[in-house]
Amino acid sequence: MIIIAVALVFGVALAVTAGKVGQVKTLTVAEVGTNPQLYTDKITITGVMAGVSPYDKAVIGIMDTKEAQCKNGCQKLFIPVKYPAQAPKVGDEIEATGKFTKYPTGYMFIAEKLKVVKHHDIKAELPAS
């Protein structure tokens, strides 16, 4: 009886662990912050689309969802996300899955998958480069 109980507990623990294998960690723009080099594995970033690069239409800027609601004294940290398919609309909250890539000018998040979660009414502009 004890052996069956131990085997059952072990089986449940193994099933829970196996279910997490291959899962991608989800982070916010604020969590990634100014240290994208710390995230070398595939991750999912949640943020609000704030604009499109004037130099490359496949690059969008996303900001933290809390910053999208900020009215005064906002930090407005933007993370550049490259996604070659159709860009979401300004104000769309997205989940982008991919990896950071280092370029001479800094890091860019290269998204292989992008999903619009909901829309926020914002008036955001990307900072001038």
mmCIF file of N, CA, C and O in Angstrom, residues 51-89:
data_model
loop_
_atom_site.group_PDB
_atom_site.id
_atom_site.type_symbol
_atom_site.label_atom_id
_atom_site.label_comp_id
_atom_site.label_asym_id
_atom_site.label_seq_id
_atom_site.Cartn_x
_atom_site.Cartn_y
_atom_site.Cartn_z
ATOM 1 N N GLY A 51 4.539 52.131 -31.369
ATOM 2 C CA GLY A 51 4.848 52.759 -32.652
ATOM 3 C C GLY A 51 5.687 51.869 -33.531
ATOM 4 O O GLY A 51 6.154 50.817 -33.109
ATOM 5 N N VAL A 52 5.864 52.323 -34.770
ATOM 6 C CA VAL A 52 6.645 51.599 -35.775
ATOM 7 C C VAL A 52 7.896 52.408 -36.083
ATOM 8 O O VAL A 52 7.842 53.638 -36.182
ATOM 9 N N SER A 53 9.004 51.728 -36.263
ATOM 10 C CA SER A 53 10.249 52.401 -36.601
ATOM 11 C C SER A 53 10.124 53.095 -37.953
ATOM 12 O O SER A 53 9.623 52.501 -38.912
ATOM 13 N N PRO A 54 10.608 54.329 -38.060
ATOM 14 C CA PRO A 54 10.569 55.014 -39.361
ATOM 15 C C PRO A 54 11.603 54.444 -40.335
ATOM 16 O O PRO A 54 11.532 54.695 -41.523
ATOM 17 N N TYR A 55 12.539 53.644 -39.820
ATOM 18 C CA TYR A 55 13.612 53.094 -40.640
ATOM 19 C C TYR A 55 13.348 51.676 -41.119
ATOM 20 O O TYR A 55 13.885 51.243 -42.122
ATOM 21 N N ASP A 56 12.542 50.933 -40.375
ATOM 22 C CA ASP A 56 12.241 49.538 -40.717
ATOM 23 C C ASP A 56 10.823 49.228 -40.253
ATOM 24 O O ASP A 56 10.573 49.128 -39.058
ATOM 25 N N LYS A 57 9.911 49.091 -41.180
ATOM 26 C CA LYS A 57 8.490 48.872 -40.854
ATOM 27 C C LYS A 57 8.238 47.533 -40.169
ATOM 28 O O LYS A 57 7.160 47.308 -39.645
ATOM 29 N N ALA A 58 9.233 46.644 -40.148
ATOM 30 C CA ALA A 58 9.093 45.363 -39.449
ATOM 31 C C ALA A 58 9.481 45.480 -37.978
ATOM 32 O O ALA A 58 9.381 44.510 -37.230
ATOM 33 N N VAL A 59 9.914 46.679 -37.545
ATOM 34 C CA VAL A 59 10.335 46.886 -36.155
ATOM 35 C C VAL A 59 9.314 47.798 -35.462
ATOM 36 O O VAL A 59 9.036 48.899 -35.927
ATOM 37 N N ILE A 60 8.785 47.276 -34.358
ATOM 38 C CA ILE A 60 7.851 48.051 -33.542
ATOM 39 C C ILE A 60 8.483 48.299 -32.172
ATOM 40 O O ILE A 60 9.415 47.594 -31.782
ATOM 41 N N GLY A 61 7.988 49.283 -31.471
ATOM 42 C CA GLY A 61 8.428 49.552 -30.109
ATOM 43 C C GLY A 61 7.300 49.182 -29.162
ATOM 44 O O GLY A 61 6.144 49.546 -29.400
ATOM 45 N N ILE A 62 7.641 48.421 -28.108
ATOM 46 C CA ILE A 62 6.629 48.090 -27.110
ATOM 47 C C ILE A 62 7.053 48.662 -25.763
ATOM 48 O O ILE A 62 8.235 48.775 -25.467
ATOM 49 N N MET A 63 6.045 49.058 -24.977
ATOM 50 C CA MET A 63 6.292 49.562 -23.627
ATOM 51 C C MET A 63 5.513 48.705 -22.638
ATOM 52 O O MET A 63 4.616 47.949 -23.026
ATOM 53 N N ASP A 64 5.852 48.840 -21.388
ATOM 54 C CA ASP A 64 5.191 48.076 -20.337
ATOM 55 C C ASP A 64 3.712 48.448 -20.265
ATOM 56 O O ASP A 64 3.341 49.609 -20.485
ATOM 57 N N THR A 65 2.875 47.482 -19.952
ATOM 58 C CA THR A 65 1.429 47.743 -19.885
ATOM 59 C C THR A 65 1.095 48.786 -18.817
ATOM 60 O O THR A 65 0.172 49.574 -18.997
ATOM 61 N N LYS A 66 1.844 48.826 -17.729
ATOM 62 C CA LYS A 66 1.600 49.836 -16.691
ATOM 63 C C LYS A 66 1.978 51.224 -17.184
ATOM 64 O O LYS A 66 1.328 52.209 -16.856
ATOM 65 N N GLU A 67 3.039 51.306 -17.983
ATOM 66 C CA GLU A 67 3.446 52.591 -18.552
ATOM 67 C C GLU A 67 2.416 53.102 -19.546
ATOM 68 O O GLU A 67 2.245 54.304 -19.712
ATOM 69 N N ALA A 68 1.730 52.205 -20.218
ATOM 70 C CA ALA A 68 0.707 52.608 -21.190
ATOM 71 C C ALA A 68 -0.424 53.356 -20.498
ATOM 72 O O ALA A 68 -1.098 54.169 -21.123
ATOM 73 N N GLN A 69 -0.620 53.098 -19.209
ATOM 74 C CA GLN A 69 -1.687 53.749 -18.448
ATOM 75 C C GLN A 69 -1.197 54.990 -17.715
ATOM 76 O O GLN A 69 -1.990 55.726 -17.140
ATOM 77 N N CYS A 70 0.109 55.226 -17.745
ATOM 78 C CA CYS A 70 0.716 56.352 -17.029
ATOM 79 C C CYS A 70 0.409 57.669 -17.752
ATOM 80 O O CYS A 70 0.463 57.736 -18.968
ATOM 81 N N LYS A 71 0.108 58.710 -16.977
ATOM 82 C CA LYS A 71 -0.216 60.026 -17.539
ATOM 83 C C LYS A 71 0.907 61.044 -17.336
ATOM 84 O O LYS A 71 1.190 61.839 -18.202
ATOM 85 N N ASN A 72 1.563 61.049 -16.162
ATOM 86 C CA ASN A 72 2.606 62.037 -15.859
ATOM 87 C C ASN A 72 3.830 61.361 -15.258
ATOM 88 O O ASN A 72 3.708 60.396 -14.516
ATOM 89 N N GLY A 73 5.023 61.876 -15.536
ATOM 90 C CA GLY A 73 6.256 61.371 -14.948
ATOM 91 C C GLY A 73 6.565 59.938 -15.321
ATOM 92 O O GLY A 73 7.061 59.172 -14.504
ATOM 93 N N CYS A 74 6.296 59.573 -16.542
ATOM 94 C CA CYS A 74 6.455 58.183 -16.986
ATOM 95 C C CYS A 74 7.863 57.929 -17.518
ATOM 96 O O CYS A 74 8.449 58.798 -18.143
ATOM 97 N N GLN A 75 8.374 56.744 -17.283
ATOM 98 C CA GLN A 75 9.698 56.367 -17.771
ATOM 99 C C GLN A 75 9.693 56.072 -19.270
ATOM 100 O O GLN A 75 10.619 56.387 -19.968
ATOM 101 N N LYS A 76 8.653 55.408 -19.736
ATOM 102 C CA LYS A 76 8.480 55.051 -21.149
ATOM 103 C C LYS A 76 9.708 54.333 -21.728
ATOM 104 O O LYS A 76 10.320 54.771 -22.682
ATOM 105 N N LEU A 77 10.048 53.209 -21.128
ATOM 106 C CA LEU A 77 11.084 52.342 -21.656
ATOM 107 C C LEU A 77 10.495 51.560 -22.828
ATOM 108 O O LEU A 77 9.443 50.941 -22.697
ATOM 109 N N PHE A 78 11.145 51.614 -23.978
ATOM 110 C CA PHE A 78 10.677 50.912 -25.167
ATOM 111 C C PHE A 78 11.639 49.788 -25.514
ATOM 112 O O PHE A 78 12.852 49.953 -25.422
ATOM 113 N N ILE A 79 11.090 48.651 -25.920
ATOM 114 C CA ILE A 79 11.890 47.535 -26.411
ATOM 115 C C ILE A 79 11.574 47.367 -27.889
ATOM 116 O O ILE A 79 10.402 47.244 -28.260
ATOM 117 N N PRO A 80 12.615 47.388 -28.740
ATOM 118 C CA PRO A 80 12.370 47.172 -30.162
ATOM 119 C C PRO A 80 12.095 45.692 -30.439
ATOM 120 O O PRO A 80 12.814 44.820 -29.966
ATOM 121 N N VAL A 81 11.035 45.444 -31.180
ATOM 122 C CA VAL A 81 10.632 44.078 -31.522
ATOM 123 C C VAL A 81 10.545 43.986 -33.037
ATOM 124 O O VAL A 81 9.820 44.765 -33.663
ATOM 125 N N LYS A 82 11.287 43.051 -33.610
ATOM 126 C CA LYS A 82 11.223 42.836 -35.062
ATOM 127 C C LYS A 82 10.300 41.658 -35.321
ATOM 128 O O LYS A 82 10.492 40.575 -34.784
ATOM 129 N N TYR A 83 9.287 41.924 -36.147
ATOM 130 C CA TYR A 83 8.316 40.899 -36.513
ATOM 131 C C TYR A 83 7.902 41.178 -37.952
ATOM 132 O O TYR A 83 7.236 42.174 -38.219
ATOM 133 N N PRO A 84 8.329 40.319 -38.889
ATOM 134 C CA PRO A 84 8.123 40.618 -40.307
ATOM 135 C C PRO A 84 6.673 40.568 -40.790
ATOM 136 O O PRO A 84 6.361 41.133 -41.828
ATOM 137 N N ALA A 85 5.787 39.939 -40.053
ATOM 138 C CA ALA A 85 4.380 39.893 -40.474
ATOM 139 C C ALA A 85 3.724 41.228 -40.139
ATOM 140 O O ALA A 85 4.363 42.141 -39.608
ATOM 141 N N GLN A 86 2.448 41.356 -40.383
ATOM 142 C CA GLN A 86 1.742 42.614 -40.148
ATOM 143 C C GLN A 86 1.846 43.060 -38.692
ATOM 144 O O GLN A 86 1.596 42.282 -37.773
ATOM 145 N N ALA A 87 2.205 44.314 -38.521
ATOM 146 C CA ALA A 87 2.362 44.879 -37.175
ATOM 147 C C ALA A 87 1.000 45.095 -36.524
ATOM 148 O O ALA A 87 0.028 45.389 -37.211
ATOM 149 N N PRO A 88 0.952 44.970 -35.202
ATOM 150 C CA PRO A 88 -0.292 45.300 -34.497
ATOM 151 C C PRO A 88 -0.513 46.810 -34.554
ATOM 152 O O PRO A 88 0.353 47.565 -35.010
ATOM 153 N N LYS A 89 -1.646 47.249 -34.066
ATOM 154 C CA LYS A 89 -1.978 48.683 -34.031
ATOM 155 C C LYS A 89 -1.431 49.314 -32.755
ATOM 156 O O LYS A 89 -1.278 48.639 -31.739
#
